PDB file of C-alpha atoms in Angstrom:
ATOM      1  CA  MET A  21      78.105  89.478  64.615  1.00 40.00           C
ATOM      2  CA  GLN A  22      81.896  89.283  64.858  1.00 40.00           C
ATOM      3  CA  ARG A  23      82.139  92.781  63.418  1.00 40.00           C
ATOM      4  CA  LEU A  24      79.751  94.147  66.053  1.00 34.00           C
ATOM      5  CA  THR A  25      81.764  92.453  68.821  1.00 36.00           C
ATOM      6  CA  LEU A  26      84.974  93.989  67.464  1.00 34.00           C
ATOM      7  CA  ILE A  27      83.417  97.478  67.312  1.00 38.00           C
ATOM      8  CA  ILE A  28      82.164  97.169  70.899  1.00 38.00           C
ATOM      9  CA  ALA A  29      85.573  96.002  72.104  1.00 39.00           C
ATOM     10  CA  ILE A  30      87.367  98.883  70.389  1.00 39.00           C
ATOM     11  CA  SER A  31      84.832 101.413  71.703  1.00 38.00           C
ATOM     12  CA  ALA A  32      85.153 100.111  75.254  1.00 39.00           C
ATOM     13  CA  THR A  33      88.918 100.489  75.245  1.00 36.00           C
ATOM     14  CA  THR A  34      88.760 104.061  73.944  1.00 38.00           C
ATOM     15  CA  ILE A  35      86.111 105.158  76.449  1.00 41.00           C
ATOM     16  CA  VAL A  36      87.913 103.885  79.552  1.00 38.00           C
ATOM     17  CA  PRO A  37      90.421 106.538  80.715  1.00 41.00           C
ATOM     18  CA  ALA A  38      94.015 105.434  81.115  1.00 47.00           C
ATOM     19  CA  VAL A  39      95.068 104.684  84.664  1.00 52.00           C
ATOM     20  CA  ALA A  40      97.602 107.303  85.725  1.00 62.00           C
ATOM     21  CA  ALA A  41     100.956 106.022  86.887  1.00 70.00           C
ATOM     22  CA  ALA A  42     101.939 106.743  90.461  1.00 82.00           C
ATOM     23  CA  PRO A  43     103.840 110.053  90.721  1.00 85.00           C
ATOM     24  CA  TYR A  44     107.097 108.346  91.715  1.00 89.00           C
ATOM     25  CA  VAL A  45     107.147 106.043  88.682  1.00 92.00           C
ATOM     26  CA  GLY A  46     109.647 107.125  86.069  1.00 93.00           C
ATOM     27  CA  THR A  47     113.268 107.828  85.356  1.00 95.00           C
ATOM     28  CA  TRP A  48     115.019 110.391  87.563  1.00 96.00           C
ATOM     29  CA  SER A  49     118.425 112.052  87.794  1.00 96.00           C
ATOM     30  CA  SER A  50     120.039 114.975  89.591  1.00 96.00           C
ATOM     31  CA  ASP A  51     120.729 116.544  86.167  1.00 95.00           C
ATOM     32  CA  ARG A  52     118.538 116.125  83.063  1.00 94.00           C
ATOM     33  CA  LEU A  53     121.679 116.002  80.895  1.00 94.00           C
ATOM     34  CA  ASN A  54     122.401 112.577  82.419  1.00 93.00           C
ATOM     35  CA  CYS A  55     119.152 111.264  80.947  1.00 93.00           C
ATOM     36  CA  HIS A  56     120.586 111.431  77.423  1.00 92.00           C
ATOM     37  CA  ALA A  57     124.205 110.642  78.251  1.00 91.00           C
ATOM     38  CA  THR A  58     126.102 107.510  77.338  1.00 92.00           C
ATOM     39  CA  ALA A  59     125.051 104.217  78.900  1.00 90.00           C
ATOM     40  CA  ASP A  60     128.053 104.304  81.252  1.00 90.00           C
ATOM     41  CA  VAL A  61     127.008 107.710  82.616  1.00 91.00           C
ATOM     42  CA  GLN A  62     123.359 106.663  82.916  1.00 90.00           C
ATOM     43  CA  ARG A  63     124.299 103.540  84.915  1.00 89.00           C
ATOM     44  CA  GLN A  64     126.015 105.812  87.451  1.00 92.00           C
ATOM     45  CA  THR A  65     123.493 108.686  87.587  1.00 94.00           C
ATOM     46  CA  VAL A  66     119.965 107.573  86.629  1.00 95.00           C
ATOM     47  CA  PHE A  67     117.339 106.166  89.016  1.00 95.00           C
ATOM     48  CA  THR A  68     114.416 104.217  87.556  1.00 95.00           C
ATOM     49  CA  VAL A  69     111.308 103.496  89.619  1.00 95.00           C
ATOM     50  CA  ASP A  70     108.800 101.060  88.161  1.00 93.00           C
ATOM     51  CA  GLN A  71     105.473  99.856  89.584  1.00 90.00           C
ATOM     52  CA  SER A  72     107.195  96.740  90.906  1.00 92.00           C
ATOM     53  CA  ALA A  73     110.979  97.093  90.541  1.00 93.00           C
ATOM     54  CA  LEU A  74     113.834  99.566  91.063  1.00 94.00           C
ATOM     55  CA  SER A  75     117.051 100.270  89.203  1.00 94.00           C
ATOM     56  CA  PHE A  76     119.468 102.702  90.846  1.00 94.00           C
ATOM     57  CA  PRO A  77     123.204 103.290  90.501  1.00 93.00           C
ATOM     58  CA  ASP A  78     124.858 100.449  92.436  1.00 88.00           C
ATOM     59  CA  LEU A  79     121.475  98.942  93.410  1.00 91.00           C
ATOM     60  CA  GLY A  80     118.794  96.980  91.615  1.00 93.00           C
ATOM     61  CA  CYS A  81     115.727  95.354  93.156  1.00 94.00           C
ATOM     62  CA  GLU A  82     113.562  92.912  91.232  1.00 95.00           C
ATOM     63  CA  HIS A  83     110.532  93.298  93.508  1.00 94.00           C
ATOM     64  CA  ALA A  84     109.096  96.403  95.171  1.00 94.00           C
ATOM     65  CA  ILE A  85     105.935  96.988  97.192  1.00 95.00           C
ATOM     66  CA  PHE A  86     104.927 100.635  97.696  1.00 94.00           C
ATOM     67  CA  ARG A  87     102.938 102.000 100.621  1.00 94.00           C
ATOM     68  CA  LYS A  88     101.679 105.600 100.794  1.00 94.00           C
ATOM     69  CA  THR A  89     102.526 107.517 103.975  1.00 92.00           C
ATOM     70  CA  ALA A  90     101.857 111.063 105.177  1.00 91.00           C
ATOM     71  CA  THR A  91     105.277 112.202 103.909  1.00 88.00           C
ATOM     72  CA  GLY A  92     105.590 110.173 100.686  1.00 92.00           C
ATOM     73  CA  TRP A  93     106.012 106.464 100.077  1.00 94.00           C
ATOM     74  CA  VAL A  94     107.827 103.637 101.783  1.00 95.00           C
ATOM     75  CA  VAL A  95     109.079 100.883  99.519  1.00 95.00           C
ATOM     76  CA  HIS A  96     109.859  97.380 100.679  1.00 95.00           C
ATOM     77  CA  ALA A  97     112.321  96.278  98.018  1.00 94.00           C
ATOM     78  CA  SER A  98     113.419  92.671  97.797  1.00 93.00           C
ATOM     79  CA  GLN A  99     115.577  90.514  95.567  1.00 94.00           C
ATOM     80  CA  CYS A 100     118.106  93.372  95.604  1.00 92.00           C
ATOM     81  CA  TYR A 101     121.631  93.249  94.251  1.00 93.00           C
ATOM     82  CA  GLY A 102     124.249  95.929  94.658  1.00 88.00           C
ATOM     83  CA  ALA A 103     127.820  97.017  95.141  1.00 75.00           C
ATOM     84  CA  ASP A 104     127.852  96.663  98.938  1.00 75.00           C
ATOM     85  CA  PRO A 105     130.181  93.691  99.579  1.00 76.00           C
ATOM     86  CA  SER A 106     129.101  93.489 103.229  1.00 78.00           C
ATOM     87  CA  LEU A 107     125.629  92.264 102.231  1.00 78.00           C
ATOM     88  CA  ASP A 108     124.793  88.752 101.133  1.00 86.00           C
ATOM     89  CA  GLU A 109     122.811  88.838  97.915  1.00 88.00           C
ATOM     90  CA  PRO A 110     119.962  88.945  97.346  1.00 91.00           C
ATOM     91  CA  PHE A 111     118.963  91.309 100.148  1.00 91.00           C
ATOM     92  CA  SER A 112     115.979  93.490 101.064  1.00 91.00           C
ATOM     93  CA  ARG A 113     115.942  97.210 101.699  1.00 91.00           C
ATOM     94  CA  THR A 114     113.407  99.771 102.926  1.00 94.00           C
ATOM     95  CA  ILE A 115     113.485 102.873 100.737  1.00 94.00           C
ATOM     96  CA  HIS A 116     111.728 106.188 101.359  1.00 96.00           C
ATOM     97  CA  ILE A 117     110.464 108.313  98.466  1.00 95.00           C
ATOM     98  CA  LYS A 118     109.476 111.904  99.053  1.00 95.00           C
ATOM     99  CA  ARG A 119     108.029 114.063  96.311  1.00 91.00           C
ATOM    100  CA  ASP A 120     108.410 117.840  96.429  1.00 90.00           C
ATOM    101  CA  GLY A 121     106.854 119.577  93.428  1.00 88.00           C
ATOM    102  CA  GLY A 122     108.647 118.294  90.341  1.00 89.00           C
ATOM    103  CA  THR A 123     111.405 116.487  92.239  1.00 94.00           C
ATOM    104  CA  VAL A 124     111.697 113.275  94.212  1.00 94.00           C
ATOM    105  CA  ARG A 125     114.207 112.284  96.878  1.00 96.00           C
ATOM    106  CA  LEU A 126     115.131 108.653  97.518  1.00 95.00           C
ATOM    107  CA  SER A 127     116.698 107.668 100.807  1.00 95.00           C
ATOM    108  CA  TRP A 128     117.552 104.712 102.989  1.00 92.00           C
ATOM    109  CA  ARG A 129     119.848 104.224 105.937  1.00 89.00           C
ATOM    110  CA  GLY A 130     123.205 105.693 104.931  1.00 89.00           C
ATOM    111  CA  PHE A 131     122.028 107.111 101.565  1.00 92.00           C
ATOM    112  CA  ASP A 132     120.195 110.221 100.323  1.00 95.00           C
ATOM    113  CA  SER A 133     119.881 110.862  96.591  1.00 95.00           C
ATOM    114  CA  GLY A 134     119.257 114.573  96.975  1.00 96.00           C
ATOM    115  CA  PRO A 135     116.585 116.135  94.740  1.00 97.00           C
ATOM    116  CA  LEU A 136     116.073 114.265  91.472  1.00 97.00           C
ATOM    117  CA  VAL A 137     114.256 115.620  88.390  1.00 96.00           C
ATOM    118  CA  ARG A 138     112.235 113.540  85.954  1.00 95.00           C
ATOM    119  CA  CYS A 139     114.035 112.581  82.743  1.00 94.00           C
TER     120      CYS A 139
END
């Protein structure tokens, strides 16, 4: 009986298709060469978008809630830490993500990443 239960469990997991990640999830940079550079270069040039967190040069947010809009996604990021000394930490930030073909663009008030390619 245990063997039958194990076979059913394995079969069920192989039949169910994998849930596709949202198109903005991944590691991005303005130049793919940065994706394989030293850690110091990556910290300054690589943007990572997760299902629930963000890691950008000079900005990291432990929590992120994504909402689809007509032009892309709006992210309410909270528990953020960064290099802006005028902000008390942790802070929140609204980030806009726009996808155009194989690139994404991240922006918020006073910042625009420019087109980023997937690493």
